[in-house]
CSV table of C-alpha atoms and ligand atoms in Angstrom, one decimal:
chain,number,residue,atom,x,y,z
A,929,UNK,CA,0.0,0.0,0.0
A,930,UNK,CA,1.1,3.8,-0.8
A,931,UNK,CA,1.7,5.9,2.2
A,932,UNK,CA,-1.5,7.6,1.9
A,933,UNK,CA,-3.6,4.3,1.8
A,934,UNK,CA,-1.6,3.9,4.9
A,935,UNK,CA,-2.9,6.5,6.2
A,936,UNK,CA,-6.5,5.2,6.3
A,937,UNK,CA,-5.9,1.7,6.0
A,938,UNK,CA,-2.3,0.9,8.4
A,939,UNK,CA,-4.4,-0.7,10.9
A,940,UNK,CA,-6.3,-3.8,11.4
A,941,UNK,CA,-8.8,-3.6,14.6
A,942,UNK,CA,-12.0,-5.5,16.3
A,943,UNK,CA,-15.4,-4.5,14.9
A,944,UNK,CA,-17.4,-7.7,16.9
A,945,UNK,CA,-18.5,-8.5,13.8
A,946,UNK,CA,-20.2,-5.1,13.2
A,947,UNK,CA,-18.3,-4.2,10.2
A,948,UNK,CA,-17.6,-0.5,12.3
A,949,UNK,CA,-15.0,0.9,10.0
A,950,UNK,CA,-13.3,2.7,13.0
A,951,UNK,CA,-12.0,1.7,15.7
A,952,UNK,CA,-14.4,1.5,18.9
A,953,UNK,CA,-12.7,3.4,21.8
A,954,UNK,CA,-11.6,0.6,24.6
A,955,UNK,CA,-12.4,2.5,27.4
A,956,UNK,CA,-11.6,-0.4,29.8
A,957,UNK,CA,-8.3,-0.3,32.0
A,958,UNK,CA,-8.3,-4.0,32.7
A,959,UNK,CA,-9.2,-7.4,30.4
A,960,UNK,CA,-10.7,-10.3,32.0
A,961,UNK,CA,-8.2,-13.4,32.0
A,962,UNK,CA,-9.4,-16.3,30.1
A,963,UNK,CA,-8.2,-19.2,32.2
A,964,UNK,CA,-5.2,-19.5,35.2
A,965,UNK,CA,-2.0,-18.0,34.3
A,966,UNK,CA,-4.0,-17.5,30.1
A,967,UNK,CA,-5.1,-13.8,29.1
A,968,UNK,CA,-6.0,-12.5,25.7
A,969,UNK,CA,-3.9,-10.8,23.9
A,970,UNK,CA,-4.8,-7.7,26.2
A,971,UNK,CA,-4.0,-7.4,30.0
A,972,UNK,CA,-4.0,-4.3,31.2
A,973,UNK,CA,-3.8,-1.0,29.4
A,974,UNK,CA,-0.8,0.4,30.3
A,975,UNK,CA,0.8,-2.3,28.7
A,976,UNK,CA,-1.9,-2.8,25.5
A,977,UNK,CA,-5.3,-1.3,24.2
A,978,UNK,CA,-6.8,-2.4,21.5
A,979,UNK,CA,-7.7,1.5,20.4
A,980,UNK,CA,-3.7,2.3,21.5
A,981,UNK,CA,-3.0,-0.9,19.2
A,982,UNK,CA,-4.6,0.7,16.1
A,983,UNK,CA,-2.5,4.5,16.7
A,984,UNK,CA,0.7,1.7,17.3
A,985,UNK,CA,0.0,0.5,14.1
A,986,UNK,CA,-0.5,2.7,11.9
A,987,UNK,CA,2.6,4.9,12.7
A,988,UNK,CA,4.8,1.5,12.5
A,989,UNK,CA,3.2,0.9,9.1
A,990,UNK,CA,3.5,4.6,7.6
A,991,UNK,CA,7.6,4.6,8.8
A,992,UNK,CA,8.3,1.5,7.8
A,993,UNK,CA,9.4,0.1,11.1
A,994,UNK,CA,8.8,-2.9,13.0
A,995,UNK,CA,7.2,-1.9,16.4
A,996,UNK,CA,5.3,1.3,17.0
A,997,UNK,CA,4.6,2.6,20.3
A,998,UNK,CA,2.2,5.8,21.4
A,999,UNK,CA,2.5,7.9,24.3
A,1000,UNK,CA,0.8,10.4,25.9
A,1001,UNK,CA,2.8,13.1,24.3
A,1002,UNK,CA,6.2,13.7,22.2
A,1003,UNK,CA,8.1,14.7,25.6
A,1004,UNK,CA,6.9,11.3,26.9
A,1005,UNK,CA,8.0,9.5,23.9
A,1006,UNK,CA,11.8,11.2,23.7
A,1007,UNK,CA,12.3,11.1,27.8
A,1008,UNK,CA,10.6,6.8,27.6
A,1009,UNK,CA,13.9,6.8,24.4
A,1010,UNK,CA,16.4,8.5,26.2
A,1011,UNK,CA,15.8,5.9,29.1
A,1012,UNK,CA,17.8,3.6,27.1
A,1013,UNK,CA,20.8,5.2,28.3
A,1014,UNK,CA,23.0,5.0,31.0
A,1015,UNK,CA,24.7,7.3,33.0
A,1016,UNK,CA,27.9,8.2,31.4
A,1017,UNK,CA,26.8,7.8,28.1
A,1018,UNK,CA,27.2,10.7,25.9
A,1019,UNK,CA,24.7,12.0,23.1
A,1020,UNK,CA,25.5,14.3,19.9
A,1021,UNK,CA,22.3,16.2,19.3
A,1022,UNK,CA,21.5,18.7,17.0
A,1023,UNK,CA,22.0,22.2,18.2
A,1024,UNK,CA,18.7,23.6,16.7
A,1025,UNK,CA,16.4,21.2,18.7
A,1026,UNK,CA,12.9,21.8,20.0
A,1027,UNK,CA,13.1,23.6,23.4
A,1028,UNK,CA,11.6,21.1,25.2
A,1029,UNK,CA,13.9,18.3,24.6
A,1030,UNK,CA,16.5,20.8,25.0
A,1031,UNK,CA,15.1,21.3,28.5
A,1032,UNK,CA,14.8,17.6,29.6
A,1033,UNK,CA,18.6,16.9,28.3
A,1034,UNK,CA,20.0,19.9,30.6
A,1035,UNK,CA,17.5,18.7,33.9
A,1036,UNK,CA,18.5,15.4,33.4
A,1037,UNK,CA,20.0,13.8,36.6
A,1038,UNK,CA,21.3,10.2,35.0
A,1039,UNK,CA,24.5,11.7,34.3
A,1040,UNK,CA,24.1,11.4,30.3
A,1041,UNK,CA,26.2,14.1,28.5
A,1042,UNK,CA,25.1,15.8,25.4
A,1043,UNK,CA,27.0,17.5,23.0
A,1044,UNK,CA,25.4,19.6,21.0
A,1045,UNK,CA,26.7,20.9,17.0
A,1046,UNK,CA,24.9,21.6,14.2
A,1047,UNK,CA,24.6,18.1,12.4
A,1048,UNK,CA,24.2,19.4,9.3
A,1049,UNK,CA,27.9,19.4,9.0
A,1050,UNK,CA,29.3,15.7,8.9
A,1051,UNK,CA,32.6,17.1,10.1
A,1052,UNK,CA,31.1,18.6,13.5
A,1053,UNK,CA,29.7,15.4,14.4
A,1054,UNK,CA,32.7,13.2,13.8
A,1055,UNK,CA,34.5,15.8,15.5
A,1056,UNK,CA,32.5,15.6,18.6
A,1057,UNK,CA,32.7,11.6,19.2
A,1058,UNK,CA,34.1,10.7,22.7
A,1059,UNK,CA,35.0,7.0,23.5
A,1060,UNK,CA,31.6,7.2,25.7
A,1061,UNK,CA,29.1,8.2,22.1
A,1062,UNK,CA,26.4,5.8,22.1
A,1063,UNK,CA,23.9,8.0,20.2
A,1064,UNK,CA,22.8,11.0,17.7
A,1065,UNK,CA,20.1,12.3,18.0
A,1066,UNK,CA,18.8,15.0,15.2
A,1067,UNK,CA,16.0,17.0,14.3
A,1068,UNK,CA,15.6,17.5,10.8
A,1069,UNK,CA,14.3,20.1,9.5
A,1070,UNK,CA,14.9,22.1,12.7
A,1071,UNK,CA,12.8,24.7,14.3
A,1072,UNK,CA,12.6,27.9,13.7
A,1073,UNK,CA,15.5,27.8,11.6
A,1074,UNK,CA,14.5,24.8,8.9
A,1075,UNK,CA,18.3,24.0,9.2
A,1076,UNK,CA,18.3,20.4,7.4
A,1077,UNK,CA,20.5,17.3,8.0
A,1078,UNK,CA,21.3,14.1,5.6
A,1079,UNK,CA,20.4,11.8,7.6
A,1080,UNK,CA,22.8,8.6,5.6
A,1081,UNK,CA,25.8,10.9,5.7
A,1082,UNK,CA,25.2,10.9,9.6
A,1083,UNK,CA,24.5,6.9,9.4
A,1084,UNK,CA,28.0,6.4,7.1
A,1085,UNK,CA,30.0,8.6,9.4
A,1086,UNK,CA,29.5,7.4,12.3
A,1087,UNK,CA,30.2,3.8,14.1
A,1088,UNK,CA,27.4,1.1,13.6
A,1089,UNK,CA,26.7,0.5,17.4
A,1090,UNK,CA,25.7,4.3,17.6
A,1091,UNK,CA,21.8,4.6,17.9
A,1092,UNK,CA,20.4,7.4,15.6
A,1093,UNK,CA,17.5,9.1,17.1
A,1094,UNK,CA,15.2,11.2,14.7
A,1095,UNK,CA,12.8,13.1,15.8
A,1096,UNK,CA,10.1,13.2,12.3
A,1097,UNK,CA,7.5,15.6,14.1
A,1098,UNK,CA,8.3,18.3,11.4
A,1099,UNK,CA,7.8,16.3,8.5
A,1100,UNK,CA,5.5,13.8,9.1
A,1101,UNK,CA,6.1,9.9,8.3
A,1102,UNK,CA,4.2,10.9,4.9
A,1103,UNK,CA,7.1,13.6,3.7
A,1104,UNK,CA,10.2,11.6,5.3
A,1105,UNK,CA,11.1,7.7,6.8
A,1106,UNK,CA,13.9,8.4,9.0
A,1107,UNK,CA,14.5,4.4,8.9
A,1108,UNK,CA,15.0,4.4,5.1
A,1109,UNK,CA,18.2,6.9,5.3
A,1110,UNK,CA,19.9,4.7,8.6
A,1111,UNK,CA,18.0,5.7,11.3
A,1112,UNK,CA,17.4,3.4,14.4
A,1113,UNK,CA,14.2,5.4,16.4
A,1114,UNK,CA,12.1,7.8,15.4
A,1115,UNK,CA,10.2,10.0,17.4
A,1116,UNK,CA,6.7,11.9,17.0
A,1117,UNK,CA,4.7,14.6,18.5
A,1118,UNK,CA,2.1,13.3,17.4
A,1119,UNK,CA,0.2,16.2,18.9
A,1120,UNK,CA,1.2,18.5,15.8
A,1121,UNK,CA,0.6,17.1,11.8
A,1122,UNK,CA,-0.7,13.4,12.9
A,1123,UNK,CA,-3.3,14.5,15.5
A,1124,UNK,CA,-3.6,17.5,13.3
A,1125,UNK,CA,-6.1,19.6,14.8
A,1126,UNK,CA,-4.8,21.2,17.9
A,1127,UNK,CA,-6.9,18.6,19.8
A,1128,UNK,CA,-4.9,16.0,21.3
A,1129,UNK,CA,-1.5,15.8,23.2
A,1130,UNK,CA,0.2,12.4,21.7
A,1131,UNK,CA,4.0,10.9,21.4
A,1132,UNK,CA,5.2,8.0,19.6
A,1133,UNK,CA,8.7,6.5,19.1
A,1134,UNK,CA,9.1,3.9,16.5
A,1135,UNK,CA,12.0,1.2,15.4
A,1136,UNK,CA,12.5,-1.6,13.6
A,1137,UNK,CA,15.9,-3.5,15.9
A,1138,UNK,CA,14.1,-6.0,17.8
A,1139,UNK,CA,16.6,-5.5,20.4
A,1140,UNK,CA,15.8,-2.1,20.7
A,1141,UNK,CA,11.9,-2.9,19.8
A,1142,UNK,CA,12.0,-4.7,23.5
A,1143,UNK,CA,13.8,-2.2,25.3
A,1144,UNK,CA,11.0,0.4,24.4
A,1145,UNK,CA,8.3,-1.9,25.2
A,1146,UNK,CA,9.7,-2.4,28.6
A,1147,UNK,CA,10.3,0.6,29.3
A,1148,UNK,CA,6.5,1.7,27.6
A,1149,UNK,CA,5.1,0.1,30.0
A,1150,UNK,CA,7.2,0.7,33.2
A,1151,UNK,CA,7.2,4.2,32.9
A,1152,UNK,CA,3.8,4.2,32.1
A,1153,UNK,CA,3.2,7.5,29.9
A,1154,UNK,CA,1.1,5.8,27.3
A,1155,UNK,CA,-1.6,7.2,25.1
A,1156,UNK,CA,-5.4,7.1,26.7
A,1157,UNK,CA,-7.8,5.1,24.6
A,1158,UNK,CA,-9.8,8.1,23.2
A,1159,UNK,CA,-6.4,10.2,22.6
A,1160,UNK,CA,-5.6,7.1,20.4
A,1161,UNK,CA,-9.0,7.0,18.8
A,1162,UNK,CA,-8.3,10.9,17.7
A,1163,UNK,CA,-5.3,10.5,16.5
A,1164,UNK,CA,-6.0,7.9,14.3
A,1165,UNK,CA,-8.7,9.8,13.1
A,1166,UNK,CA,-6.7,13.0,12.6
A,1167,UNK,CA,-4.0,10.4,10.7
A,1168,UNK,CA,-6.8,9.5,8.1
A,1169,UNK,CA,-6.7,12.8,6.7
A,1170,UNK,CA,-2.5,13.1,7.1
A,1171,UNK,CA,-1.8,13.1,3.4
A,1172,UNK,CA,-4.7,15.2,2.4
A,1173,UNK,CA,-4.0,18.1,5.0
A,1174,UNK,CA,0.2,17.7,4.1
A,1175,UNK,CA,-0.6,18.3,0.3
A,1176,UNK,CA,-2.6,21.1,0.6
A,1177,UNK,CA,-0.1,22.6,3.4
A,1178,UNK,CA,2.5,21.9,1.2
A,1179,UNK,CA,1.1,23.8,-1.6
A,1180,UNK,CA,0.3,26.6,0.8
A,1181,UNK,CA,3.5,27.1,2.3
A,1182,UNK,CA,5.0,27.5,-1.1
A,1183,UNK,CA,2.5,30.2,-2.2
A,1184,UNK,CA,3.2,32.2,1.5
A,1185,UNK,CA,6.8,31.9,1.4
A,1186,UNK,CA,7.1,33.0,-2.3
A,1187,UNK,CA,4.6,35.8,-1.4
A,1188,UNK,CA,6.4,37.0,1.7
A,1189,UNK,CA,10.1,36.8,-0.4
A,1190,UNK,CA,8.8,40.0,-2.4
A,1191,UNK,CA,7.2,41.6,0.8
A,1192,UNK,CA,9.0,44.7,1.6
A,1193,UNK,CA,8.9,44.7,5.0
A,1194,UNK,CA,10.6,40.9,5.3
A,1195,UNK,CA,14.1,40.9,5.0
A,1196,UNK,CA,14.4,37.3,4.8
A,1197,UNK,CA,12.2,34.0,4.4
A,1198,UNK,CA,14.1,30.2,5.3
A,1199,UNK,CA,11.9,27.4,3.8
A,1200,UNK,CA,14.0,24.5,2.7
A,1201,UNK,CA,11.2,24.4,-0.5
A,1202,UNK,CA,13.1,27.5,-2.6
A,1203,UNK,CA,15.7,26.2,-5.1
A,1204,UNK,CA,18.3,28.5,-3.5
A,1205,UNK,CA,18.1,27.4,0.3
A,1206,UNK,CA,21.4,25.4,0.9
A,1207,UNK,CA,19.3,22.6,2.1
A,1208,UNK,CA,17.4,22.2,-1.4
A,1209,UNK,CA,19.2,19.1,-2.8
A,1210,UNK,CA,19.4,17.2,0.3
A,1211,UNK,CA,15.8,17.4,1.3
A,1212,UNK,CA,14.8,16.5,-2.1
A,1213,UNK,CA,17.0,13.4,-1.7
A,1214,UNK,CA,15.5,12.4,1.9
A,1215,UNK,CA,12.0,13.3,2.0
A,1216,UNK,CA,9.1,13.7,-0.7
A,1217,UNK,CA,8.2,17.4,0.4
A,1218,UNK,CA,9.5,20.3,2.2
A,1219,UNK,CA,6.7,20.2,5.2
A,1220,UNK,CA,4.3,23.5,6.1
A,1221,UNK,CA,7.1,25.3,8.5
A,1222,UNK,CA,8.7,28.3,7.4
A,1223,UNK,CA,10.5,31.6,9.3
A,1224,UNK,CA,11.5,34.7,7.7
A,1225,UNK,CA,13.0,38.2,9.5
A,1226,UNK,CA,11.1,41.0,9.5
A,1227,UNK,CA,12.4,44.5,9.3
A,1228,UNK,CA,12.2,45.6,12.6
A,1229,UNK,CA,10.6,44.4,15.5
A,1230,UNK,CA,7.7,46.6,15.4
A,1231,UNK,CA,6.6,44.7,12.1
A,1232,UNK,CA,7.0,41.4,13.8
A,1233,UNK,CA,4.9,42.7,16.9
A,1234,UNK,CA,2.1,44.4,14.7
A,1235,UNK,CA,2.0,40.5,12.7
A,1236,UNK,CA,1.1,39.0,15.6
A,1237,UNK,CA,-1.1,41.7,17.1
A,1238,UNK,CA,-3.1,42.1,13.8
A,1239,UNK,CA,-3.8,39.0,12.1
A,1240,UNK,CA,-7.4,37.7,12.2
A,1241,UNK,CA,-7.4,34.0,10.3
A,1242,UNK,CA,-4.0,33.2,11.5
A,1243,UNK,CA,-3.8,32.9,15.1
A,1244,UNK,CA,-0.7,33.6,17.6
A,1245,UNK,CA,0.0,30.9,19.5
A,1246,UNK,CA,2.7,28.4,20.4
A,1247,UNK,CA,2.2,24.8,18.8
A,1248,UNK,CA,2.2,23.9,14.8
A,1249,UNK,CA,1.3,21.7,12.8
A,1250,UNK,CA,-2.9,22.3,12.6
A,1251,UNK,CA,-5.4,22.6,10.2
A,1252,UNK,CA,-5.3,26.3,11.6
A,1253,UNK,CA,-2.3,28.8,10.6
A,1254,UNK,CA,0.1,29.8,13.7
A,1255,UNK,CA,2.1,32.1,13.8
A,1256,UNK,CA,4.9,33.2,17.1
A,1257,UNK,CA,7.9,34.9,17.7
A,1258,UNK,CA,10.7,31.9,18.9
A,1259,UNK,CA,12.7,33.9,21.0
A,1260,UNK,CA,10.0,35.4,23.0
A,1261,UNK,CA,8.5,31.7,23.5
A,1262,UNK,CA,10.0,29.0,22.3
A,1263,UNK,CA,13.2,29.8,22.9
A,1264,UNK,CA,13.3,32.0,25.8
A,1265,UNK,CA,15.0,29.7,28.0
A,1266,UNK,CA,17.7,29.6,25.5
A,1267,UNK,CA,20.4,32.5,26.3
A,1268,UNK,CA,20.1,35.6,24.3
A,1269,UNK,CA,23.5,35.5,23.1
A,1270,UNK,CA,23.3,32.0,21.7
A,1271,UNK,CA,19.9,33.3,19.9
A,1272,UNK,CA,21.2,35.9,18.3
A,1273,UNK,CA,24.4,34.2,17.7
A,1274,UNK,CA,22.3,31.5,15.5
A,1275,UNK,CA,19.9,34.0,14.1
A,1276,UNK,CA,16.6,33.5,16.6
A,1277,UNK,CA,16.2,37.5,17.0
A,1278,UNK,CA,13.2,39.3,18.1
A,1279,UNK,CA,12.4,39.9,14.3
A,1280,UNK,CA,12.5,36.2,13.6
A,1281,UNK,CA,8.8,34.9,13.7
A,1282,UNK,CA,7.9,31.5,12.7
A,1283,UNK,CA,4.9,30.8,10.6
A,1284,UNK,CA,2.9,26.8,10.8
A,1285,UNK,CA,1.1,27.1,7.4
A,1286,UNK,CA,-2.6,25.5,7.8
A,1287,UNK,CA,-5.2,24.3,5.4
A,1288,UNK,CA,-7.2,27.7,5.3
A,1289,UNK,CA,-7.5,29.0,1.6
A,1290,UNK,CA,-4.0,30.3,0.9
A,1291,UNK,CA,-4.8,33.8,-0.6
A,1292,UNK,CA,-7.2,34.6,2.4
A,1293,UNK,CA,-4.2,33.7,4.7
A,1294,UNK,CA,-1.8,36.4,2.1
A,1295,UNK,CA,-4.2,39.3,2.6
A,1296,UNK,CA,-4.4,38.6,6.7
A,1297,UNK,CA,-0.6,38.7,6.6
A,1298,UNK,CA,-0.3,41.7,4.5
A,1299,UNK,CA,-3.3,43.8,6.5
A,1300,UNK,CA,-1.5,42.9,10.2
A,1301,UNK,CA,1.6,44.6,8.9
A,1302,UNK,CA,0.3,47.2,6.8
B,1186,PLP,C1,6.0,19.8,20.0
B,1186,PLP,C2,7.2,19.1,19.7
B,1186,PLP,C3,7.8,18.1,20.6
B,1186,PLP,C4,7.1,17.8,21.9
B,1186,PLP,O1,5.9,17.2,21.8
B,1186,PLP,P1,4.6,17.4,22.8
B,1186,PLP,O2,3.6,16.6,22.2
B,1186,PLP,O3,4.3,18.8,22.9
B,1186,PLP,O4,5.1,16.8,24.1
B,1186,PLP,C5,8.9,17.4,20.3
B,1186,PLP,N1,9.6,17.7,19.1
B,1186,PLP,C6,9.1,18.6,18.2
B,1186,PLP,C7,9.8,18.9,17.0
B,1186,PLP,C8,8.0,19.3,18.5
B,1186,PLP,O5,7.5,20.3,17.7
């Protein structure tokens, strides 16, 4: 099946001989056993539900991967991941990464080390490798910046027994497959494109090593942040529609960004999508789209204020990924926590702003942009 048959049709699941062509919401916490010491295949639901199954599913089937498994968000999928490392271990992460993994790798108190370098340069990577490395984990494209890594010139670089972490939240397993390019785990917030309507908080983390495979399961279901029965039930229903809503974002994004390249009041617009941004050939190579997040610098920071004052259709708020168009400033959200040297230093100003293109008719969301800063 093609990725967007996938989308509707990656799962299997129980109709009790209803022929209900979605999956009915298991809101039961515990399975009756079916003899001493015999069960069905469902126990408990931390550790299975047959609505989680269907969300499991479904993400394993669209990135190619063996096992998938949902949680009940993308911070509880990437802290349940990092628990496969031991203190001492050290991690090469991309520099650009959300904030909030950012945050749990500097609180962490399991004495992991992290390194971080922009991974879109082979070089930096290889560079940083102590004789403690045991993973990589990148973000790619990054956020706000749409800096872009190749993904197989990580996975040829470095040593085999490294584990490469991707975190796929920005392009969706419809636009990229982490796995395909070398990749060992792939996390989702699947509370952005897959849910898809600002509805549901959701994580996942898939992979296809079955060694790895039963260390997440473990730890799943010992940690215990797992996705609620009806959370699962709306995800898979925001998935149905995945490849529908990334086409027509697609499509969008390209109209904004080409619109706001000729605005004069932008100095600057980053979307991996134009010809000319450095990261053009490689995301062609790795992913079948360029995704619906752009950022572009406005000319002062008066103009980025009155955007986000003004508009009407798109609304300011932190969060992407939605049906609806978002728009923020990173430094004064997002990446507050991060020191305002360092932002500056990689380009996260106060005239920075971020845009998450939505499904809304793309000239209605050009005129609210051009009214909010005329
Ligand atoms: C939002 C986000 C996360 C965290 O996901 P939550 O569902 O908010 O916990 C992780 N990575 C990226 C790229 C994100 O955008």
């Amino acid at each position: 099946m093609k990725r967007d048959t996938l989308c509707i049709h990656g799962h299997k699941h129980e109709s009790y001989g209803t022929g209900a062509i979605t999956p009915p919401i298991f809101q039961s916490s515990t399975f009756a056993r079916v003899g001493v010491g015999e069960a069905t295949d469902h126990i408990y639901s931390r550790i299975q539900n047959p609505t989680r199954d269907a969300a499991e599913k479904t993400i394993a089937a669209l990135e190619g991967a063996n096992e998938g498994f949902a949680f009940s968000s993308g911070m509880a999928a990437i802290s349940t991941v990092m628990e496969l490392f031991a203190s001492g271990d050290h991690v090469i992460a991309t520099e650009d990464l959300y904030g909030g993994a950012i945050r749990l790798f500097t609180n962490q108190k399991h004495g992991l080390e992290f390194t971080y370098v922009d991974t879109g340069d082979v070089n930096a990577v290889k560079t940083a490798i102590k004789p403690n490395t045991k993973a990589i984990y990148l973000e790619t494209p990054t956020n706000p910046l749409i800096h872009v890594t190749d993904i197989a010139a990580i996975r040829a670089a470095v040593p085999k027994s490294f584990i490469i972490i991707v975190d796929n939240t920005f392009l969706t397993p419809y636009l990229q497959n982490p796995l395909e390019h070398g990749a060992d785990i792939v996390v989702h917030s699947g509370t952005k494109y897959l849910s898809g309507h600002s509805d549901a908080l959701a994580g996942f983390a898939v992979a296809n090593c079955p060694k790895i495979c039963e260390e997440l399961r473990t730890n799943h279901k010992s940690i215990g942040a797992c996705l609620s029965p009806f959370e699962s039930f709306l995800v898979v229903r925001g998935i149905k529609t995945l490849a529908l809503r990334m086409d027509r974002i697609e499509s969008n994004t390209l109209a904004i960004a080409n619109w706001l390249r000729t605005h004069p009041k932008i100095k600057s617009v980053n979307y991996a999508g134009f010809p000319s941004h450095p990261s053009y050939e490689i995301s062609k190579k790795q992913a079948r789209g360029f995704g619906g997040m752009l950022s572009f610098e406005t000319d002062t920071k008066e103009t980025a204020h009155a955007l986000l004052t003004n508009v009407k259709i798109v609304t300011y708020a932190e969060s992407l990924g939605c049906v609806n168009s978002l728009i923020t400033i990173p430094a004064t959200c997002t990446h507050e926590d991060v020191p305002i040297d360092v932002r500056n230093a990689r380009g996260i100003t106060d005239k920075l702003v971020r845009f998450s293109v939505g499904i809304e008719n793309p000239q209605d969301i050009i005129d609210d942009l051009a009214q909010a800063m005329a």
